[in-house]
XYZ file of C-alpha atoms in Angstrom:
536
model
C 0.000 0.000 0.000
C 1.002 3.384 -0.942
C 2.966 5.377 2.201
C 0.928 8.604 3.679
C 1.791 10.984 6.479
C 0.036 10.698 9.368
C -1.133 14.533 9.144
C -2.173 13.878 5.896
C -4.491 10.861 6.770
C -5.599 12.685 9.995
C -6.854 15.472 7.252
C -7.974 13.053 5.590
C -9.962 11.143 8.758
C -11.108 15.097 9.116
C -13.004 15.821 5.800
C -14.580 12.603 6.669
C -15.773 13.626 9.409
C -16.793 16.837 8.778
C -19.231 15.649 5.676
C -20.471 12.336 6.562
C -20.953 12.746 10.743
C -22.425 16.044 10.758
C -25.731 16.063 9.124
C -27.212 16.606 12.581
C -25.333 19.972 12.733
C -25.960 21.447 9.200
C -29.572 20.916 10.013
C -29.444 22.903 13.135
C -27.085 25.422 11.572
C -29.263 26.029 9.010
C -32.462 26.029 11.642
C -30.680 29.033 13.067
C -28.981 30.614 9.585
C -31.216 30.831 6.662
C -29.859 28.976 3.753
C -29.060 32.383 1.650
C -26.686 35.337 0.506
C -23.721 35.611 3.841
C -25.140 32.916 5.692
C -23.943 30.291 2.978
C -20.329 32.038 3.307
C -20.408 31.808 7.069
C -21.434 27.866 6.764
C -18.218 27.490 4.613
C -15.808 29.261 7.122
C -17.535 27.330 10.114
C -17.044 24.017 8.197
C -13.127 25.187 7.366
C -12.880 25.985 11.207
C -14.287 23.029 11.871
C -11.556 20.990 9.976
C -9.001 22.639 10.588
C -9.745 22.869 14.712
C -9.926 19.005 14.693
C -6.556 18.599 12.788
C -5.098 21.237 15.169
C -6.598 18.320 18.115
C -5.727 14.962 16.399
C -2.195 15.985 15.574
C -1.930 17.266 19.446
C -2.451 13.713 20.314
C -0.529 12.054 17.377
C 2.762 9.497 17.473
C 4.160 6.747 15.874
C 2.397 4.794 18.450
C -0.657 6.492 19.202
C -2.337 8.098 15.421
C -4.152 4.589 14.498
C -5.423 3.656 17.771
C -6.949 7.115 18.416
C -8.728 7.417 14.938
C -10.097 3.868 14.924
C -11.226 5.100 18.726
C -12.643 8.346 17.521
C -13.899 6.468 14.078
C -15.884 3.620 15.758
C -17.469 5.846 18.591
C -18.149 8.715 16.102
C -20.720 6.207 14.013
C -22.830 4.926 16.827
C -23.158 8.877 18.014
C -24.004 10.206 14.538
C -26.453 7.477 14.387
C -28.255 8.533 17.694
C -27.731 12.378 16.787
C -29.016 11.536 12.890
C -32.300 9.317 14.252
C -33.010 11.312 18.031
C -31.599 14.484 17.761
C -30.022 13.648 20.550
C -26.260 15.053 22.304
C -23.784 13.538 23.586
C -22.901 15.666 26.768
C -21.273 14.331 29.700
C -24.218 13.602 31.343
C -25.485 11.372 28.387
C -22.509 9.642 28.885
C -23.039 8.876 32.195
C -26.622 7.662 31.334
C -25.165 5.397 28.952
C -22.973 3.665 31.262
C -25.705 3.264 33.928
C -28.137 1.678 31.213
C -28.494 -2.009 31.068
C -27.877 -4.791 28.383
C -32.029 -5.008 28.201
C -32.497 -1.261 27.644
C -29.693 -1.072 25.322
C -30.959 -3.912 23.017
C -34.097 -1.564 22.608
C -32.203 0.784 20.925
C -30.202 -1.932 18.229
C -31.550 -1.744 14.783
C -30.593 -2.129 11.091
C -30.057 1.333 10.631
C -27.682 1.026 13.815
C -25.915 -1.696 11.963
C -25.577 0.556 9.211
C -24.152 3.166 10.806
C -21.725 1.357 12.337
C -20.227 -0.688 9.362
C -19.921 2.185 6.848
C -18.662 5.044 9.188
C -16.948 2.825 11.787
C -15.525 -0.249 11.104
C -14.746 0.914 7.138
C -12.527 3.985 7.998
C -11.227 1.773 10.632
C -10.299 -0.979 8.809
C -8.883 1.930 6.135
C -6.930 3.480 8.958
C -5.974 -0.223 9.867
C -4.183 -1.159 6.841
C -2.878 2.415 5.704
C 1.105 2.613 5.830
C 1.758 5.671 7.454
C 5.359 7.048 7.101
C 7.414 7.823 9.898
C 10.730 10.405 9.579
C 13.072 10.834 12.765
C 12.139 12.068 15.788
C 13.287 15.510 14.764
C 11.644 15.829 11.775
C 8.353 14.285 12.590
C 8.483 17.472 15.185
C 9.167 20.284 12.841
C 6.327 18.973 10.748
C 4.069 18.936 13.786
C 4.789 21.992 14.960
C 3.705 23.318 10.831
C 0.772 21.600 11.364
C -0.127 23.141 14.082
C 1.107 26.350 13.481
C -0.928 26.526 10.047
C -3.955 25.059 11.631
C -4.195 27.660 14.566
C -3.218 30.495 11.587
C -6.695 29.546 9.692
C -8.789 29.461 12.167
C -7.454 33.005 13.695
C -7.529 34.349 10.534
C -11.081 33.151 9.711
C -12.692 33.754 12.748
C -10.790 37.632 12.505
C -11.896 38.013 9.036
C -15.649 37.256 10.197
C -15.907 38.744 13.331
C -18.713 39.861 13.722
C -20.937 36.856 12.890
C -18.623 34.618 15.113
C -19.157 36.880 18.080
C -22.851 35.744 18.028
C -22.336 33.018 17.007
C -20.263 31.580 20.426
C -22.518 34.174 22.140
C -26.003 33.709 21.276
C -26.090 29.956 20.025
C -23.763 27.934 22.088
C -25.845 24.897 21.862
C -25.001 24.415 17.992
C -21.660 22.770 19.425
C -23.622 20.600 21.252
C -23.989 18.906 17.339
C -20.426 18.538 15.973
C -19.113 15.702 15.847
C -16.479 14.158 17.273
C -15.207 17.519 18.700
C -18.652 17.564 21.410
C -18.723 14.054 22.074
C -14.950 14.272 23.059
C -14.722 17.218 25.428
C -17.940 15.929 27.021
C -15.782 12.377 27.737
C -13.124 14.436 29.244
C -15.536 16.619 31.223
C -17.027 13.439 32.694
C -13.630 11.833 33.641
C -12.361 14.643 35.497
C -15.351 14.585 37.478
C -15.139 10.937 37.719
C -11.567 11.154 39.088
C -12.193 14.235 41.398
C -11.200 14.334 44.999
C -13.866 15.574 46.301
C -15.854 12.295 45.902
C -13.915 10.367 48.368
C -15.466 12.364 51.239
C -18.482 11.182 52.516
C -20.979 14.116 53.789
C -23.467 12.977 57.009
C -25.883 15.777 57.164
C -28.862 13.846 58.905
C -26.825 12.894 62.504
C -29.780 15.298 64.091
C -32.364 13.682 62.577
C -35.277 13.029 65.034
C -39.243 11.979 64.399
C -40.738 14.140 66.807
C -44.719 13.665 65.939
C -47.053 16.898 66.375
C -47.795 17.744 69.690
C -45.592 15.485 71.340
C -48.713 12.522 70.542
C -47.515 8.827 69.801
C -49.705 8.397 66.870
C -49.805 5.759 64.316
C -47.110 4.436 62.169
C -46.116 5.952 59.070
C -46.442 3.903 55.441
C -45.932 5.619 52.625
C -44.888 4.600 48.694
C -43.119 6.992 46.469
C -43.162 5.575 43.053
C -40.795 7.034 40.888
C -42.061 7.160 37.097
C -39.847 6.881 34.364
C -40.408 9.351 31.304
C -44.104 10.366 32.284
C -44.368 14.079 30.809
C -47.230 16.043 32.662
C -49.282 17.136 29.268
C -49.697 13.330 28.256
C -52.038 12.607 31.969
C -55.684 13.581 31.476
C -55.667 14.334 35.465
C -53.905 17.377 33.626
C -56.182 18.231 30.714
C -54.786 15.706 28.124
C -57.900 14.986 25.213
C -57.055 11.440 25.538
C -58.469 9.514 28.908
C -54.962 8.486 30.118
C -55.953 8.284 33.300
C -59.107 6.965 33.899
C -58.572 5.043 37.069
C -56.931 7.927 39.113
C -59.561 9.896 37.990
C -62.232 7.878 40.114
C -59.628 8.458 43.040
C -59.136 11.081 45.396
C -55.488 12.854 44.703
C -53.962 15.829 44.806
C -52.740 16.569 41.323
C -49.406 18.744 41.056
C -49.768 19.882 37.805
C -46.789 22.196 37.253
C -43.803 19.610 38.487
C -40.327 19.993 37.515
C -37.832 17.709 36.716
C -34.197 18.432 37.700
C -32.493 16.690 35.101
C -33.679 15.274 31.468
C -32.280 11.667 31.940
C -32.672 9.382 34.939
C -28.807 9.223 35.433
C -29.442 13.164 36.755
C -32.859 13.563 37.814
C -32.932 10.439 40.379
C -30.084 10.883 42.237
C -30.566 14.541 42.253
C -34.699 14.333 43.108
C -33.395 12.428 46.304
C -30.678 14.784 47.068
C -30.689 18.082 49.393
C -28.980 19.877 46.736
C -31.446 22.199 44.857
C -31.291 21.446 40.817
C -28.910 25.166 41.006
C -26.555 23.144 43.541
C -26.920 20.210 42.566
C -23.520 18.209 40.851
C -22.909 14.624 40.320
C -20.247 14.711 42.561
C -21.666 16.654 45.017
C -24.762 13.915 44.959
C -22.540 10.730 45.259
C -20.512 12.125 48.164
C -23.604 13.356 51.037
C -26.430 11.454 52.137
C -29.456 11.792 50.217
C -33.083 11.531 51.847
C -33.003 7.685 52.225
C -30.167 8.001 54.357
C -31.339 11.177 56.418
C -34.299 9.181 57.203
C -32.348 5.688 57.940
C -30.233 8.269 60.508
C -33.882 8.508 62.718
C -33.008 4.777 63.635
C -37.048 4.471 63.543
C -37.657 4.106 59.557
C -36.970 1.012 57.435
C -36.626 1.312 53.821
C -37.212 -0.495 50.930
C -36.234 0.212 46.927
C -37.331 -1.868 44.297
C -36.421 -1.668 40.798
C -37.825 -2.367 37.870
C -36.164 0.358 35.705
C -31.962 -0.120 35.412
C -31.123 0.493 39.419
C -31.164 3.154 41.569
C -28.747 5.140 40.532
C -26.598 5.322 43.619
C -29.599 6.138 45.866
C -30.032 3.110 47.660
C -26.890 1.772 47.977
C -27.119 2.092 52.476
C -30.852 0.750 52.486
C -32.660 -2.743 51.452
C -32.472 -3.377 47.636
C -34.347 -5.547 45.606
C -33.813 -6.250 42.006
C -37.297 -6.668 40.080
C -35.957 -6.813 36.493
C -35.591 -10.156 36.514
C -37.923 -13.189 36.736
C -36.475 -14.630 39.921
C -38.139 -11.645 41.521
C -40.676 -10.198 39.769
C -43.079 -12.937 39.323
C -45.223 -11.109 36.611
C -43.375 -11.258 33.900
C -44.211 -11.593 29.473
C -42.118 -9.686 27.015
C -40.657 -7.530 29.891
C -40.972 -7.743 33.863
C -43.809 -5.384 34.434
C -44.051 -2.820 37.143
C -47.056 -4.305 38.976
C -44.608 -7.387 40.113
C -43.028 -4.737 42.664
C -46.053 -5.250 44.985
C -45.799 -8.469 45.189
C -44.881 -9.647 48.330
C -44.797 -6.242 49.875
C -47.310 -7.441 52.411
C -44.617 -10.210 53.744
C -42.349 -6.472 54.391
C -44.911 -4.810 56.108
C -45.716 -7.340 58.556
C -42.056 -8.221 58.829
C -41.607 -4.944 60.389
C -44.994 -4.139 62.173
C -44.493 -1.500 64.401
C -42.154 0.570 62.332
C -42.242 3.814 60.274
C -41.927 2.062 56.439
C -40.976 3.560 53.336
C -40.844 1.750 49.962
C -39.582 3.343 46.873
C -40.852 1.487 43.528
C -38.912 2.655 40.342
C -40.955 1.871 37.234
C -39.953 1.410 34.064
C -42.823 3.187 32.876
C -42.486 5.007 29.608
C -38.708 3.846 28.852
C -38.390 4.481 25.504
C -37.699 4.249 22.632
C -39.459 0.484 22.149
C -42.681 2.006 23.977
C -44.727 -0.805 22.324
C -42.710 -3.231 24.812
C -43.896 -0.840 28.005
C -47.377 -2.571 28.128
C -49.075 -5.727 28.044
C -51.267 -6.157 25.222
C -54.321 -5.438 26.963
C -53.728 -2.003 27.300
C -53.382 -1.117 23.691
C -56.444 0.560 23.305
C -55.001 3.923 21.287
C -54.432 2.789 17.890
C -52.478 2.579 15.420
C -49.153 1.970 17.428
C -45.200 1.499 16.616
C -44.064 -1.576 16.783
C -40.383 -0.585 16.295
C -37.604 1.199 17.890
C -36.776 3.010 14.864
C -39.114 6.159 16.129
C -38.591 7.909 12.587
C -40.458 5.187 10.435
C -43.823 5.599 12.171
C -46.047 8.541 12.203
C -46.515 11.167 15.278
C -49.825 9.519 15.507
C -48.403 6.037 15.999
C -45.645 7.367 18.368
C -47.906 9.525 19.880
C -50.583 6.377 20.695
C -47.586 3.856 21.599
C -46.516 6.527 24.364
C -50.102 6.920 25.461
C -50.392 3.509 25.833
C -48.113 3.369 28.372
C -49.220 5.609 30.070
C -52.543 3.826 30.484
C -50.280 1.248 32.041
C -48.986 3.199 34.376
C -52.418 4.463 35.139
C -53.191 1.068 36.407
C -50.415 -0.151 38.244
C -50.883 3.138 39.982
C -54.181 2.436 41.181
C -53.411 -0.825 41.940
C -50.785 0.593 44.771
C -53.366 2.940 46.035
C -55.900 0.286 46.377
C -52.693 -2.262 47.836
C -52.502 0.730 50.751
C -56.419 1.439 51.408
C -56.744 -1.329 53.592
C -53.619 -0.595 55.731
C -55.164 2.926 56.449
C -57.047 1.458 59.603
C -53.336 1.160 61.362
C -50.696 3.417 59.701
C -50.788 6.850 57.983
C -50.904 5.946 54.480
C -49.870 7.643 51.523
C -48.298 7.368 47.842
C -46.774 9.841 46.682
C -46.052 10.059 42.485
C -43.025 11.790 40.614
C -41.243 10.951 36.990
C -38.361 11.247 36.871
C -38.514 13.544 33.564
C -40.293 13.878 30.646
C -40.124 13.043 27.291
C -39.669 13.964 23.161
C -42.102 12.185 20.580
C -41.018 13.663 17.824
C -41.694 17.688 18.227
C -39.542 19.221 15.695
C -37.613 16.240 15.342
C -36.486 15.511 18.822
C -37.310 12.306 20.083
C -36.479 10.490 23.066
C -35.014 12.342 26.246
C -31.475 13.675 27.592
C -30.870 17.099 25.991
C -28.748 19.637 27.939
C -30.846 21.375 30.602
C -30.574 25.011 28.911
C -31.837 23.770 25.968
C -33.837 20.901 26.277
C -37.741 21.453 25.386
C -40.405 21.588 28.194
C -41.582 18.448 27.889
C -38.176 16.885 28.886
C -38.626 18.960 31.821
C -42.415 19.133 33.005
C -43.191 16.285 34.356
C -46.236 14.528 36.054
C -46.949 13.924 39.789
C -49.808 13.728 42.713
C -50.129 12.650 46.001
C -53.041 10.700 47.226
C -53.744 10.475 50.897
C -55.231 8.009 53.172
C -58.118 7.939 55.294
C -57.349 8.441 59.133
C -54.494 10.478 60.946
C -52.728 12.025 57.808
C -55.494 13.656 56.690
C -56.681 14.626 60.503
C -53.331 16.682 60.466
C -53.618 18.037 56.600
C -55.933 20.851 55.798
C -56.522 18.720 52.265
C -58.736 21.449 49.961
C -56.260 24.218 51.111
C -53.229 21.616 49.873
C -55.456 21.629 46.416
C -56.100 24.875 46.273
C -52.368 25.670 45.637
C -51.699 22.310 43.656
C -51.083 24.411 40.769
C -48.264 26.182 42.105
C -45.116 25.554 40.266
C -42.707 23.021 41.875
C -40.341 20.682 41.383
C -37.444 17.687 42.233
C -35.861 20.599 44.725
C -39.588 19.812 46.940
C -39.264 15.964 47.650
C -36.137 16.148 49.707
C -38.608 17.872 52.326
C -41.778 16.652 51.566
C -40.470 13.349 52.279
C -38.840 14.863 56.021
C -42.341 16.311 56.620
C -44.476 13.276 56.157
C -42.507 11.248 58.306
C -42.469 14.193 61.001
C -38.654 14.378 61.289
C -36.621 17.243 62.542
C -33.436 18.070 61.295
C -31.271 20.803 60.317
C -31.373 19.741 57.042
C -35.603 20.327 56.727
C -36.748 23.291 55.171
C -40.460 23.743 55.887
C -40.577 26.140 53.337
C -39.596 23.646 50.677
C -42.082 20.949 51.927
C -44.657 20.809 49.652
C -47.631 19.755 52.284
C -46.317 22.366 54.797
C -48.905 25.283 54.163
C -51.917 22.979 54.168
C -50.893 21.139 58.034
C -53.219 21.896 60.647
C -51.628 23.480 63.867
């Protein structure tokens, strides 16, 4: 085989690059630019910027031993994100990657397709294999310098001089639409890996905050009343504008309907993918605070109330786990069959309350808090998300491969599932009902975040916060409330009357403190949801 520098087949990795893994961002440039007169010129000098910034990168990193490796690397990882960018409209941000790495082998086989395969032959294991066999030619140490140093030199000198030459339209362009980065490929995908390494590898995490040693349940008035049992279940992908309790055409909901709950119609999420939002939902950090490190490294509300020595706690899982939340407190795997004894295509969420009545009467006498993590409304296979039954909005997509079915079959699929969760919601109110004669019930409801079906192109979930549409970010939730003492010491129709209020993931940290009565410096009344509606 002919010899080639490695600069020149770095360029030439480059121009690859920049025209056959960046269809995602000349759509979005063009979204932003209209596709005439200047704005043509200034697509041309951000695609020369873009080359020339990446060869200014690759032959940073570049040796005798190190050039092949790295563009096979950047090659093979490149195809599988232009595929998600090119089919979700999806980015690849640090916190995507971490949600990657936290999903399963089940949920990742619902994203495989032919299109996938695709992808991943002809711009990844092609240019590899190119790369592979191509007989790059090596001078002496001292010369393969000098010509690095050109490289470099000339790269840095084009992309000064074009960025100098159009000033003014690259001032707003880094000012006033930062997220088109977000798109380019690989340059996005591989400052987001290094962003979440150095947070991976950060000090800081190997201190582990106590913030609940005060913790005390001090009941009102100083009474010994009854026991506390209460369920959060902790939806996966519910948005708030797809649940008739919230005005949605379709009847989504029709068995919480017939019950009575508190709707909170204008939730918040505090992240966009359940790698953010659960461990920061759980956490004492508001969503402004709140950092991955920062959430791994204090105790989060499970462990606040395991500190009161006087509640026991229970997770189980039917999504991918918990996300680092309930690593000090009882976990139980419900993914699998062994487990979860109602199981067809998929291990269904209404398994989780199986057995739950062995727990409670193991630990009669005791405050008891169970945490049930659905899998809800995973996408994007949400055809799998229901047993058959529940189809009732047709027609549906039976494929991953959102882009090949119509809004209305996306649309119906989702709302499916939803139905689904409608019912194995009801069915844990009506599991609790009959424990309201000797506990203070309650179950209280809260996606994680919402979800894309396709609005403008966007489909699935995960976009940066800043930019990410509202409904990857409005989510649905209610609490309902059982007969007896907790609703003796709740003003209820006051706690409706402000339902509407805008809240959000910050609120549960302390709504979860104030329904099990406990006093700590950590509890902020203020945030605590139920607070204005308690009876002195």
């Amino acid at each position: 085989m002919r010899e080639i520098t490695q600069y020149r087949l770095i360029t030439f990795s480059v121009l690859f690059f920049a025209v056959f893994y960046n269809f995602s961002f000349i759509k979005e440039f063009f979204k932003v630019y209209d596709l005439v007169g200047l704005n043509i010129i200034y697509f041309i000098s951000v695609f020369v910027v873009f080359v020339f910034l990446n060869i200014f990168l690759f032959t940073l990193v570049s040796s005798r031993f190190s050039t092949k490796i790295f563009l096979i690397l950047i090659f093979m990882v490149s195809s599988f994100v232009a595929y998600f960018m090119d089919t979700y409209n999806v980015v690849i941000d640090s916190e995507m990657i971490r949600n990657t790495l936290q999903t399963n082998l089940n949920e990742s086989m619902d994203l495989f397709s032919l299109k996938l395969v695709l992808y991943v032959i002809f711009l990844g294991i092609v240019p590899s294999f190119l790369v592979y066999k191509s007989n790059i030619k090596y001078e002496d140490r001292k010369k393969e310098l000098i010509k690095k140093l050109k490289v470099l030199l000339f790269s840095l000198f084009i992309i000064i001089v074009i960025i100098f030459s159009f000033s003014k339209f690259y001032a707003s362009f880094f000012r006033e639409h930062k997220s088109l980065r977000f798109y380019m490929n690989p340059t996005y995908w591989v400052y987001s890996v290094g962003n979440y390494i150095a947070e991976a590898v950060s000090p800081d995490i190997t201190k582990f905050k106590i913030i609940g040693d005060d913790a005390n349940i001090v009941p009102p008035f100083g009474e010994v009343d009854k026991k506390e049992l209460i369920i959060l279940v902790v939806g996966e992908a519910a948005r708030a504008d797809r649940f008739s309790l919230n005005g949605y055409e379709k009847q989504t909901n029709p068995l919480l309907e017939k019950e009575d709950i508190v709707n909170f119609s204008n939730m918040y999420s505090c992240g966009t993918s359940t790698a953010v939002s659960v461990p920061c939902m759980f956490s004492f950090y508001t969503k402004d605070d709140y950092t991955y490190n920062k959430g791994i490294s204090t105790e989060n509300v499970l462990d606040v109330l395991n500190d009161t020595k006087g509640v026991k706690i229970l997770w189980r899982d039917n999504n991918s786990d918990s996300k680092g939340v309930a690593l000090r407190v009882d976990y139980q795997d419900y993914k699998i069959p062994e487990n979860n004894t109602i199981c067809d295509e998929e291990c269904r969420d209404e398994g989780m309350l199986v057995g739950l009545d062995k727990y409670i009467k193991e630990n009669k006498g005791k405050d008891i808090f169970i945490v049930l993590h659905q899998m809800g409304n995973h996408g994007p296979a949400y055809y799998k998300r229901y047993p058959k039954e529940f189809e009732k909005f047709t027609p549906v997509c039976k494929t991953n491969e959102l882009e090949k079915c119509t809004q209305e079959e996306v649309s119906n699929t989702y709302d499916n599932a939803i139905l689904y969760t409608d019912y194995f919601l009801s069915k844990v109110i009506n599991f609790l009902k009959p424990y309201s004669k000797n506990y203070e019930t309650a179950m209280l409801y809260m996606s994680d975040h919402g979800e894309s079906l396709g609005e403008n192109g966007l489909y699935l979930h995960g976009m940066p916060y800043l930019i990410a549409p509202d409904n990857q970010k409005h989510i649905a939730s209610f609490i309902w409330l059982g007969k007896g003492d907790i609703r003796e010491d709740l003003d209820v129709e006051k706690l409706k009357s402000y339902s509407n209020k805008s809240f959000s993931h910050d609120n549960l940290f302390h709504t979860l403190l104030g329904l099990f009565e406990v006093e700590a410096k950590v509890y902020n009344k203020d945030m605590d949801i139920l607070n204005d509606a308690k009876i002195d």
